PDB file of C-alpha atoms in Angstrom:
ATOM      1  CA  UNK A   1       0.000   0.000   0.000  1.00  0.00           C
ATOM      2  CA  UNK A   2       1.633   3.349  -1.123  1.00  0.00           C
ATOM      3  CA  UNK A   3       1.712   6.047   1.437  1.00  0.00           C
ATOM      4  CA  UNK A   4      -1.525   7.959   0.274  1.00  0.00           C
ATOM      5  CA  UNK A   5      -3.744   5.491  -0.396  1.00  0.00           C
ATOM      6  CA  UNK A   6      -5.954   4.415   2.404  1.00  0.00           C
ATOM      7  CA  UNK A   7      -7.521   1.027   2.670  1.00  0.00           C
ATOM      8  CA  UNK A   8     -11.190   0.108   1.163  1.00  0.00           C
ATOM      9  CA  UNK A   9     -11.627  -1.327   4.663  1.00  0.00           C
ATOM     10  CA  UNK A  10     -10.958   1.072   6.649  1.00  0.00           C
ATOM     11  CA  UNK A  11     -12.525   1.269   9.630  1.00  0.00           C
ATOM     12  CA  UNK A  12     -16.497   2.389   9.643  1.00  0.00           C
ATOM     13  CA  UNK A  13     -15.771   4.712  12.937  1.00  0.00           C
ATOM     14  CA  UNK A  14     -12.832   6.185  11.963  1.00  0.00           C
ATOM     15  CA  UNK A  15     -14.813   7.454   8.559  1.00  0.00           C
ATOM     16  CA  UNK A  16     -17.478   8.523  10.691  1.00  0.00           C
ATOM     17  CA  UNK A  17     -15.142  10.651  12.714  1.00  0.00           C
ATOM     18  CA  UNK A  18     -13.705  12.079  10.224  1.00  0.00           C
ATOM     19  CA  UNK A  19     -17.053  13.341   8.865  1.00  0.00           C
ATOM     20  CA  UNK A  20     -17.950  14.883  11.792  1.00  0.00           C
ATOM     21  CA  UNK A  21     -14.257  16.667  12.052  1.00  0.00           C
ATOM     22  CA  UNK A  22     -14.646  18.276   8.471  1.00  0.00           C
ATOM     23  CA  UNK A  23     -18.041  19.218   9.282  1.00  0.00           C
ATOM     24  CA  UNK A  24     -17.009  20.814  12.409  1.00  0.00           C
ATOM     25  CA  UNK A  25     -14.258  22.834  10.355  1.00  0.00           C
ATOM     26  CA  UNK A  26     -16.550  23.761   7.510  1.00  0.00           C
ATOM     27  CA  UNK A  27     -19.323  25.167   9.465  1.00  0.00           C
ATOM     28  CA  UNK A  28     -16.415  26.894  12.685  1.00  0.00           C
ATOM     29  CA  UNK A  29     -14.764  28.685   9.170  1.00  0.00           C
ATOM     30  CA  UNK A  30     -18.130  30.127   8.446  1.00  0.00           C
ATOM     31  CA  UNK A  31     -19.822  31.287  12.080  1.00  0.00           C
ATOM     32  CA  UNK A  32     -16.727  32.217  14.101  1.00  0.00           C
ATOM     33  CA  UNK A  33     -17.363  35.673  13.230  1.00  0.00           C
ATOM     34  CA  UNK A  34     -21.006  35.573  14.982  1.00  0.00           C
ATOM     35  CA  UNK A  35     -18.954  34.004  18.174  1.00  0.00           C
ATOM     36  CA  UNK A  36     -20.669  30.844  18.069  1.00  0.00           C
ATOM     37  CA  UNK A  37     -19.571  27.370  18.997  1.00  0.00           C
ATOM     38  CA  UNK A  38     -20.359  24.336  16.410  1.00  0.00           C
ATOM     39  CA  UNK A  39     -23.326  23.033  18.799  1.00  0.00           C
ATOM     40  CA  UNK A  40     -24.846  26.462  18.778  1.00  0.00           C
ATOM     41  CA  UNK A  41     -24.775  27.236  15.443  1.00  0.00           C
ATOM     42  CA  UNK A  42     -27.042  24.062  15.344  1.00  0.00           C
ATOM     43  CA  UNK A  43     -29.486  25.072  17.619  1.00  0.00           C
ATOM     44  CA  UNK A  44     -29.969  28.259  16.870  1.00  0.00           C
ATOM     45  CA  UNK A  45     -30.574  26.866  13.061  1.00  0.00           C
ATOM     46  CA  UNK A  46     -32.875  24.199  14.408  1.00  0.00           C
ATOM     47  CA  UNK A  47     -35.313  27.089  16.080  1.00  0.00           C
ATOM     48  CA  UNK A  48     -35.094  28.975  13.444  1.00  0.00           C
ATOM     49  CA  UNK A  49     -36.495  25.903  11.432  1.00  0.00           C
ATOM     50  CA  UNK A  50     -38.823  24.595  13.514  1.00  0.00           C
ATOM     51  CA  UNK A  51     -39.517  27.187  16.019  1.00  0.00           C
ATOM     52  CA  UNK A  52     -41.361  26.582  19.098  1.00  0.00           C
ATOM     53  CA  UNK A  53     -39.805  23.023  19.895  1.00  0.00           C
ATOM     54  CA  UNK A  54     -39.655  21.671  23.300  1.00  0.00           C
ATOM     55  CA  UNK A  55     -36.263  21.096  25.264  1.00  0.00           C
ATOM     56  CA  UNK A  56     -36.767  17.443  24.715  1.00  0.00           C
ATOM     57  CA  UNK A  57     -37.799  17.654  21.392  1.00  0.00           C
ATOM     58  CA  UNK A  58     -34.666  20.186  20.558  1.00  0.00           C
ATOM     59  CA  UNK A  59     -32.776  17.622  21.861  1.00  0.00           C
ATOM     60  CA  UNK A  60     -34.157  14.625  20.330  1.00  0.00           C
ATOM     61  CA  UNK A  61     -34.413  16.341  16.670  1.00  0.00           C
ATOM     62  CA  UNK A  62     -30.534  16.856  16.989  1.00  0.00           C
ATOM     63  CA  UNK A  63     -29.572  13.800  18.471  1.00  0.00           C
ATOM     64  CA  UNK A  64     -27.655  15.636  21.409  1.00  0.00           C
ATOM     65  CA  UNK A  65     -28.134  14.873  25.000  1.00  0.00           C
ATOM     66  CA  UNK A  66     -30.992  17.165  26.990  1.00  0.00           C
ATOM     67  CA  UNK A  67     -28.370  18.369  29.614  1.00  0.00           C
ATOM     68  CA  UNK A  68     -25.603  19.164  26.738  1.00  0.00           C
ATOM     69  CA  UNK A  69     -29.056  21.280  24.798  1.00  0.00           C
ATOM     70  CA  UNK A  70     -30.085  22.829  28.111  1.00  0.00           C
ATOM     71  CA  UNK A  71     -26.706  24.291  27.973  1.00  0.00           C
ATOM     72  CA  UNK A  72     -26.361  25.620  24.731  1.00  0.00           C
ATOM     73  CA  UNK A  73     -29.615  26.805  24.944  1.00  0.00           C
ATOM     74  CA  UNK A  74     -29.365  28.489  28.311  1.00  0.00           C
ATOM     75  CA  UNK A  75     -26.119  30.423  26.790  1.00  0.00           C
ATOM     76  CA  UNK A  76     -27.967  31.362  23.932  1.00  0.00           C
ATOM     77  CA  UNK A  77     -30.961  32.778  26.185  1.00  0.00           C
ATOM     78  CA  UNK A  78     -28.859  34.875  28.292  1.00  0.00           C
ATOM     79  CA  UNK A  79     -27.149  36.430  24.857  1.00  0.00           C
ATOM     80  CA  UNK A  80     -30.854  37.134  23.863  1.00  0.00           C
ATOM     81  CA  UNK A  81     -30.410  35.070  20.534  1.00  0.00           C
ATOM     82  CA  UNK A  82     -32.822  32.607  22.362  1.00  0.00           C
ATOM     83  CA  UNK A  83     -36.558  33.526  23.965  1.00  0.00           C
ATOM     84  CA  UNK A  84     -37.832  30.411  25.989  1.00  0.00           C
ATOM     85  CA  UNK A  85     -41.599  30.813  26.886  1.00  0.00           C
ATOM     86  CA  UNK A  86     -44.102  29.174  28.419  1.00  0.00           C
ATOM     87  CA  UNK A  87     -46.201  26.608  26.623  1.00  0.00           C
ATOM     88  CA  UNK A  88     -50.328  27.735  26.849  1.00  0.00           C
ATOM     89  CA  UNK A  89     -51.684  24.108  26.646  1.00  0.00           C
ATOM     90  CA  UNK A  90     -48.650  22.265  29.175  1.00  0.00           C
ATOM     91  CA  UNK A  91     -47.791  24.953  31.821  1.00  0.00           C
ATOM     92  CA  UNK A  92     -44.865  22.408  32.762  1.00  0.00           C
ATOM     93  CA  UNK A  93     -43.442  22.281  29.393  1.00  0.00           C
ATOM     94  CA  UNK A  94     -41.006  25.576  27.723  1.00  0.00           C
ATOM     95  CA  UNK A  95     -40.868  26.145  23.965  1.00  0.00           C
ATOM     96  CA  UNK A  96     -37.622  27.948  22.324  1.00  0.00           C
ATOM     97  CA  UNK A  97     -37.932  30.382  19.956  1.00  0.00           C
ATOM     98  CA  UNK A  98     -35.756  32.654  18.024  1.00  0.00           C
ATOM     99  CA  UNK A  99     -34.993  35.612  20.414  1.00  0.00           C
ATOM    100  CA  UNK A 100     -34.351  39.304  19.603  1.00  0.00           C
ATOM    101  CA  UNK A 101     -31.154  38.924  18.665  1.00  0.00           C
ATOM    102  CA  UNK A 102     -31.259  35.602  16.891  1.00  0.00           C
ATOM    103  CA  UNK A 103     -34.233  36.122  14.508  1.00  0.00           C
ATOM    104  CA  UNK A 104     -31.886  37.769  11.561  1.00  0.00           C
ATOM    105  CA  UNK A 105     -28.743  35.818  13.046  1.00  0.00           C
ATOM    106  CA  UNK A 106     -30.819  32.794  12.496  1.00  0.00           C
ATOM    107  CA  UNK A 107     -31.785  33.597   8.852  1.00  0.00           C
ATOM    108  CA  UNK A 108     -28.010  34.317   7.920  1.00  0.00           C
ATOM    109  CA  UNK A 109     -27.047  30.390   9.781  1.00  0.00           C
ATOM    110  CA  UNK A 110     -29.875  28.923   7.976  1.00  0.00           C
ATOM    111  CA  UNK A 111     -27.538  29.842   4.737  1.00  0.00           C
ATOM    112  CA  UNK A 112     -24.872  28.314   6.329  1.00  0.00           C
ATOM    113  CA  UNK A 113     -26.598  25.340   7.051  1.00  0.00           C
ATOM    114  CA  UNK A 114     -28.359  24.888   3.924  1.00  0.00           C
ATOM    115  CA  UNK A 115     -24.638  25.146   2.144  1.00  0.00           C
ATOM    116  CA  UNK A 116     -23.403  23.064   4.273  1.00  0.00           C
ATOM    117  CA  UNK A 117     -25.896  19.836   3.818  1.00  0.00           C
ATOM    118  CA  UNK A 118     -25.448  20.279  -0.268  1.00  0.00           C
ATOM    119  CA  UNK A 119     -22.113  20.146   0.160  1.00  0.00           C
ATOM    120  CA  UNK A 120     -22.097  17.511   1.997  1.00  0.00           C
ATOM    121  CA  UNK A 121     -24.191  15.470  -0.292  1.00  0.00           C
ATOM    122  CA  UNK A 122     -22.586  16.449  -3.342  1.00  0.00           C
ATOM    123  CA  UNK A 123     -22.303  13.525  -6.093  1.00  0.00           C
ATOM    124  CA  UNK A 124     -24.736  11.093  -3.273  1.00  0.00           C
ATOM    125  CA  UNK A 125     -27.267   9.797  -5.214  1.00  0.00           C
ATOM    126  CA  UNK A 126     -30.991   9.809  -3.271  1.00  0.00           C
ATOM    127  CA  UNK A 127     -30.592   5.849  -2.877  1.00  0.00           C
ATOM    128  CA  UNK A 128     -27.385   6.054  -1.896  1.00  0.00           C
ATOM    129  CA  UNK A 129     -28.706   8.928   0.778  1.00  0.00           C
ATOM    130  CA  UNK A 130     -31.204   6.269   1.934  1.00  0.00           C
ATOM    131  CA  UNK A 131     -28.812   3.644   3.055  1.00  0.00           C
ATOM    132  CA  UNK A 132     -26.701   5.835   4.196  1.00  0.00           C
ATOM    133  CA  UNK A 133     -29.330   6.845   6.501  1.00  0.00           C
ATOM    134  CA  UNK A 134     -30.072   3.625   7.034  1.00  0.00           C
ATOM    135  CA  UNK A 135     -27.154   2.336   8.301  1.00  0.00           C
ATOM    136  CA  UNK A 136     -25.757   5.184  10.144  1.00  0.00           C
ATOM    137  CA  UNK A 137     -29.063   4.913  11.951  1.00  0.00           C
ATOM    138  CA  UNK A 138     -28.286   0.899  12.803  1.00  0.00           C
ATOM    139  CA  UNK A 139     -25.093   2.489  13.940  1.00  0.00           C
ATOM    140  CA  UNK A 140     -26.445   4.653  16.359  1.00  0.00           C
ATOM    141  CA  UNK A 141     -29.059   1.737  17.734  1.00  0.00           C
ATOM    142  CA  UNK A 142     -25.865  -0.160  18.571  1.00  0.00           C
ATOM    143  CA  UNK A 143     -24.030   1.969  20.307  1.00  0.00           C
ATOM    144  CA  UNK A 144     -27.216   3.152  22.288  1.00  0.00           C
ATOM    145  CA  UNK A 145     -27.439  -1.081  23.065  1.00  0.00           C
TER     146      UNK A 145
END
């Protein structure tokens, strides 16, 4: 094996890793000049597109623990890019929304974001999307076993 060429089998974690590290770098280039870490650029994106989403279901929709998202989004509250409010039909339940400073912030990230996923997909065909899913899901129900 020459000194470049990496092996067909390399390991599935290791790829998976390395993903996540490129995507970390792609999207830290673009939003260091808001001042925002990698798991809030998320969040605040997720709000923006589905604004009005639980704590739990925050959490659940970016597959990050509810302690980790209670922390981003706490940050995010006090730096009034975040509005929590109460939720009229559960009084024990909060929903997040876009606060006064995130609303336009949030618009700008969704750019990012939406750049971001086509890149990412470039030259994936829609089957090949589908198992990828697929299997990355199976992936995650293992290591949650």
């Amino acid at each position: 094996m020459l000194k470049n060429e990496l092996p067909v089998d390399e390991p599935i974690g290791l790829l998976i890793g390395a993903v996540r590290r490129r995507i970390k770098q792609a999207v830290g280039g673009r939003v260091r000049r808001y001042n925002l870490s990698f798991q809030q650029f998320w969040v605040l994106v997720a709000v923006s597109e589905h604004p009005g989403l639980s704590l739990g279901e925050l959490a659940a929709h970016l597959r990050m623990d509810t302690p980790t998202a209670s922390r981003v989004v706490f940050a995010l509250t006090n730096q009034q890019r975040l509005e929590v409010k109460g939720d009229a039909a559960d009084r024990r339940r909060a929903r997040i929304y876009p606060g006064v400073g995130g609303a336009t912030l949030a618009r700008q990230l969704r750019e990012t974001a939406t750049a971001v996923r086509v890149a990412l997909l470039e030259g994936i065909s829609l089957a090949e999307q589908t198992v990828l899913r697929t299997s990355l899901r199976t992936i995650i129900a293992n290591m949650d076993r």
